[in-house]
Coordinates of C-alpha atoms and ligand atoms in Angstrom, one line a residue:
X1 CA 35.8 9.6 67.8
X2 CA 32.6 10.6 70.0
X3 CA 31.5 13.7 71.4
X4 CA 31.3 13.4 75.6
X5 CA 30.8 17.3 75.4
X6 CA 27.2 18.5 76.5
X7 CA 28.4 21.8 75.2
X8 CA 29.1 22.3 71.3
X9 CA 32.2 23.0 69.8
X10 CA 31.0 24.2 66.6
X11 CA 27.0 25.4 66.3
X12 CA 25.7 26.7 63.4
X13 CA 22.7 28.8 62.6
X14 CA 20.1 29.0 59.6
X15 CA 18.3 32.5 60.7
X16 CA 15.1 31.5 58.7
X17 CA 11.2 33.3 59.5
X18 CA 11.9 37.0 59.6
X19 CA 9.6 37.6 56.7
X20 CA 6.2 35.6 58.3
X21 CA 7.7 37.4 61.4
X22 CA 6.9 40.6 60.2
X23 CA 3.4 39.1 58.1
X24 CA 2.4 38.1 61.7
X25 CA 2.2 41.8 62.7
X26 CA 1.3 42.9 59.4
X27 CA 4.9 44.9 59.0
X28 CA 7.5 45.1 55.9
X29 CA 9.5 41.7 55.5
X30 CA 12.2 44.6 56.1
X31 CA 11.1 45.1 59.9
X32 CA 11.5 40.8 60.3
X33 CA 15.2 41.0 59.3
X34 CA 15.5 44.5 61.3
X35 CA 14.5 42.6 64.6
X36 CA 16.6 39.5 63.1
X37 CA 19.6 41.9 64.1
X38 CA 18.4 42.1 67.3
X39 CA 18.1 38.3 68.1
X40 CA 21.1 37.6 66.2
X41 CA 23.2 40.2 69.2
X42 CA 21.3 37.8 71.3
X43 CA 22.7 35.1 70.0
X44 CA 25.7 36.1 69.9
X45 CA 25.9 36.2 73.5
X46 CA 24.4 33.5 74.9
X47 CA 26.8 31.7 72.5
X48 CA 30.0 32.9 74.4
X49 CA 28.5 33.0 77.7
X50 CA 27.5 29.0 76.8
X51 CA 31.1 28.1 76.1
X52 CA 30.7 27.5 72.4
X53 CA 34.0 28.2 70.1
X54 CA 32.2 28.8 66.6
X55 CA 29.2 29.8 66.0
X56 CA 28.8 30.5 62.2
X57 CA 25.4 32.1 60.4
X58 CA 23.5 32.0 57.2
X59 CA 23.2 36.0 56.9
X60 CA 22.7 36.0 53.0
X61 CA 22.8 33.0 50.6
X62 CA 23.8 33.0 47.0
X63 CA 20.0 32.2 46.1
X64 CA 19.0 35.5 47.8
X65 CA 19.9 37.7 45.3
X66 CA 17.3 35.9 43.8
X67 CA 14.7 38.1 46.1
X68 CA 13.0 41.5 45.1
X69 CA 15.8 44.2 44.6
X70 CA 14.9 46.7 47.2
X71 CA 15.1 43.1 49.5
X72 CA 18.8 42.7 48.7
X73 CA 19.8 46.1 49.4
X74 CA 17.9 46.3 52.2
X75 CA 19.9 43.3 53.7
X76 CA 23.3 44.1 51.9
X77 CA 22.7 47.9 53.9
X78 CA 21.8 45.8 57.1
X79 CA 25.2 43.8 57.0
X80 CA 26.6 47.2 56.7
X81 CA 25.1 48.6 59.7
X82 CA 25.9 45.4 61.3
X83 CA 29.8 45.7 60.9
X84 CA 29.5 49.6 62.0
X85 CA 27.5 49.3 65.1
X86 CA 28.5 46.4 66.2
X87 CA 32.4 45.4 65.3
X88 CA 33.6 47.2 68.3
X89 CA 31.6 45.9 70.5
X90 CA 32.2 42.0 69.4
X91 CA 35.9 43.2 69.6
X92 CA 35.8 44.1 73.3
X93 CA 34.1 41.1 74.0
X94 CA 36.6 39.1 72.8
X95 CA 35.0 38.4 69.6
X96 CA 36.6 37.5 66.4
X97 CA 35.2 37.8 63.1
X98 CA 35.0 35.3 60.4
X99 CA 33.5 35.7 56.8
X100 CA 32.8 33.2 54.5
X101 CA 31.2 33.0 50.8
X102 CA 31.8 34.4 47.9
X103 CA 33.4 37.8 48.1
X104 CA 33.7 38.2 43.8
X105 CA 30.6 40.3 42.6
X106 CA 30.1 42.1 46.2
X107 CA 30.5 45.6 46.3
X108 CA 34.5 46.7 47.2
X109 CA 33.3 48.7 50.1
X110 CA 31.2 46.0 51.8
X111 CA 34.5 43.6 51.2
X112 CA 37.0 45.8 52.3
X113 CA 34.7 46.3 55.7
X114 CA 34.3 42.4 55.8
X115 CA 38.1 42.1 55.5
X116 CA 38.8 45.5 58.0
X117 CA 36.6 43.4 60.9
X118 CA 38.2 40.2 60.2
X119 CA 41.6 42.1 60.5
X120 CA 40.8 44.3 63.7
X121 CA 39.6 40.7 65.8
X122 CA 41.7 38.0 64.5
X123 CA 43.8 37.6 68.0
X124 CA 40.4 37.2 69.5
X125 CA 39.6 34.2 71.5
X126 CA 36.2 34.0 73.3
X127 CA 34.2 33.3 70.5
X128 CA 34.5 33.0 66.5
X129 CA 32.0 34.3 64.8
X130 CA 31.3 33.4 61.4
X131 CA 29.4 35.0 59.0
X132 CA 28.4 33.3 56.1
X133 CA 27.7 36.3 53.5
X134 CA 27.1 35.6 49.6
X135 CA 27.4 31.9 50.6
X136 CA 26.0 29.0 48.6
X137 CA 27.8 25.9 50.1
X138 CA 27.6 24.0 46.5
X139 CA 29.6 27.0 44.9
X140 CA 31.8 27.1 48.0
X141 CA 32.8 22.6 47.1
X142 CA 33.2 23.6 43.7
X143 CA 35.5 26.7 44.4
X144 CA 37.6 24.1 46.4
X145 CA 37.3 21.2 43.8
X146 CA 38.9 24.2 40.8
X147 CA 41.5 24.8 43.1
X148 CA 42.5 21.2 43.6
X149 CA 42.2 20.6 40.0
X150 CA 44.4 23.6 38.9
X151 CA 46.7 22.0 40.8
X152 CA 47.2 18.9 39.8
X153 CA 47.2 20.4 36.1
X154 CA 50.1 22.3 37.0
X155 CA 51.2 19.3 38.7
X156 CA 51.8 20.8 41.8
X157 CA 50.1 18.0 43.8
X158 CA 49.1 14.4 42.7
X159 CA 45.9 13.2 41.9
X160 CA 46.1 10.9 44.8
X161 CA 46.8 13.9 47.1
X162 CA 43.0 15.3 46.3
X163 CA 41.5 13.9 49.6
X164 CA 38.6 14.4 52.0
X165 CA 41.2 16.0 53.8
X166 CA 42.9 18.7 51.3
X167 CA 39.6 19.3 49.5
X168 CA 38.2 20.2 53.3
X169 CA 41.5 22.8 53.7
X170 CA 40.3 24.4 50.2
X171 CA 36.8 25.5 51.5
X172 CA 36.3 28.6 53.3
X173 CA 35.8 27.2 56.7
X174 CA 39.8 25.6 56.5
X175 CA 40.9 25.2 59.9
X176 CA 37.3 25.3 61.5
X177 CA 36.3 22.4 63.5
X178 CA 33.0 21.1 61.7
X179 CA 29.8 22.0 63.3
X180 CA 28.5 19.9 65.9
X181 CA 24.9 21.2 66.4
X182 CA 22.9 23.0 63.3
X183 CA 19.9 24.7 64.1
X184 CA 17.3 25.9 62.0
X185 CA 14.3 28.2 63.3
X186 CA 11.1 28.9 61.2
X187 CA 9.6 25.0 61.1
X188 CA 11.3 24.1 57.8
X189 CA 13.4 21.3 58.1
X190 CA 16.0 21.6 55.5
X191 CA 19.4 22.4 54.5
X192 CA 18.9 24.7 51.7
X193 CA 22.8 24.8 50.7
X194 CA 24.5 25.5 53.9
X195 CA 27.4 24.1 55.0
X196 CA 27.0 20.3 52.9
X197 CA 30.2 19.5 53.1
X198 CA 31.3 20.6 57.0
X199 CA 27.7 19.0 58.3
X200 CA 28.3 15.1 57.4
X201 CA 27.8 14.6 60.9
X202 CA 26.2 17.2 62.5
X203 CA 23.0 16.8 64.9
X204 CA 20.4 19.2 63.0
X205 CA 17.7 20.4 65.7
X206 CA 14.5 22.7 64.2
X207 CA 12.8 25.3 66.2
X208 CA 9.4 26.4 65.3
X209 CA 10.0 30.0 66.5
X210 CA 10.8 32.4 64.0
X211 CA 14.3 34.0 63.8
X212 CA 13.6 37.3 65.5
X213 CA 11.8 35.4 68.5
X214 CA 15.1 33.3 69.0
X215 CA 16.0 33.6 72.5
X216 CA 18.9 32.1 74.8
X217 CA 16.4 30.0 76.6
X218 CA 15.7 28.5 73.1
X219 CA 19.2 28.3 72.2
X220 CA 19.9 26.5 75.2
X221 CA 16.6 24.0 74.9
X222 CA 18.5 23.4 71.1
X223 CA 21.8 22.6 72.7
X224 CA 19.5 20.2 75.5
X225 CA 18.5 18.4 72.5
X226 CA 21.6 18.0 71.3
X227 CA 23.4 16.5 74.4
X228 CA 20.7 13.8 74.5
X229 CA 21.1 12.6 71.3
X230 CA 23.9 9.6 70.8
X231 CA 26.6 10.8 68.4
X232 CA 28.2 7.9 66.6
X233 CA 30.0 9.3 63.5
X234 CA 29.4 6.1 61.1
X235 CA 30.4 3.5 64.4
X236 CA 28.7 2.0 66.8
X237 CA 26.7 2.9 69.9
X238 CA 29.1 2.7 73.0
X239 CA 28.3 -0.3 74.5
X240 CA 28.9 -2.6 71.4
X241 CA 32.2 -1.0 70.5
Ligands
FPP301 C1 15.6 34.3 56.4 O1 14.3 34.8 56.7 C2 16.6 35.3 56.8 C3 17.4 35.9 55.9 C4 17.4 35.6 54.4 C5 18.4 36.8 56.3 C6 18.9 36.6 57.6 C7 19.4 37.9 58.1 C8 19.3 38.4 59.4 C9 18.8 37.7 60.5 C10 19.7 39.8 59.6 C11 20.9 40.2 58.9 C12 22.1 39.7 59.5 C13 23.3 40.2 59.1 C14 24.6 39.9 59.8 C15 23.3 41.1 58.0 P1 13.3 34.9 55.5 O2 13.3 36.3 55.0 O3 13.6 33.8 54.5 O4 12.0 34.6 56.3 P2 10.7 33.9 55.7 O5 11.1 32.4 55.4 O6 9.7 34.0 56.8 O7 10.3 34.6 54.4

């Protein structure tokens, strides 16, 4: 299997620096992840208008409860506002909505929101959109890894039926293609529990600009990157197959 596509099927986003944003102007880390909306519409465009199918991003992780309280609620109101302002919107522009993390422990009105834009865009087709929202991609294996395991306890499958394959259909991205480019902003190069599994062979790209500086000019320099570099998958390069 190689990728001839310049064009990603699958790109994925870690929206990382809207806290040294806002240092850098001497504002609230809340004003960085206010203007991380902004980008993030951006984004969102330039994605359809590039031809991509999925485009899937690291809104809130499992570790970010972790942060100060009034942080949390500041982002758990921002997703809010997100899905109010901006659901019908995506909708007309052919937009459908995916969410995906843990949805036990979250706040019933913010689920049944999640769950009310998932339902109003699901015979979208320009672009998926998924949001990655209480999402820890080590809790997410294990998740699928329990539901495999009830299984064969109640021997409804076999061990030997617990494969690559049926574990990926038990992870919250089952039916997704994988994502072919991941792109981090914000100069840290790591993966910080997003997406382990689905990113086996994924071409990572980092961006030194911050999150809410993201542009489509950047977004398409990521996706330059990416068609130069020489997918293999595990094989060969071309020539010596
Ligand atoms: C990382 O920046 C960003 C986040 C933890 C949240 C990302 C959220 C948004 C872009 C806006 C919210 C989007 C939705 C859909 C609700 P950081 O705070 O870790 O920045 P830092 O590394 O500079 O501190």
């Amino acid at each position: 299997m190689r990728s001839t596509s310049t064009i990603p099927r699958h790109a994925a986003i870690i929206m990382d620096g809207n806290g040294r944003w806002a240092a850098a102007r001497g504002l609230p880390r809340s004003a960085g992840h206010k203007a991380g909306i902004d980008a993030l519409r951006a984004a969102v465009r330039a994605a359809a208008d590039f031809g991509i199918e999925y485009l899937t991003i690291y809104s809130f992780s499992t570790e970010n409860w972790s942060r100060p309280k009034t942080e949390v609620m500041f982002l758990l109101e921002l997703l809010r506002r997100f899905i109010r302002q901006d659901v019908a919107e995506l909708h007309a522009s052919g937009v459908r909505i995916h969410v995906i993390g843990d949805r036990e422990g979250l706040d019933r009105s913010i689920v049944t929101m999640l769950e009310d834009a998932e339902k109003l865009t699901r015979d979208n087709t320009k672009l998926n959109l998924v949001v990655a929202f209480n999402y820890g991609s080590r809790q997410e294996i294990t998740r699928a890894a329990r539901a495999m395991a009830a299984d064969v306890a109640s021997g409804k499958i076999a061990l030997a039926d617990v494969t690559p394959e049926a574990l990926d259909g038990q992870l919250d991205t089952a039916g997704m293609p994988p994502p072919d480019l991941l792109i981090r902003t914000g100069g840290e190069q790591r993966i910080s529990n997003f997406l382990l599994w689905q990113c086996a062979y994924a071409e990572f790209v980092f961006v030194p600009e911050f999150w809410p500086d993201f542009t489509a000019d950047i977004f398409a320099r990521a996706i330059a990157e990416y068609a130069s570099r020489e997918r293999r998958f595990g094989g060969l390069k071309a020539q010596s197959a």
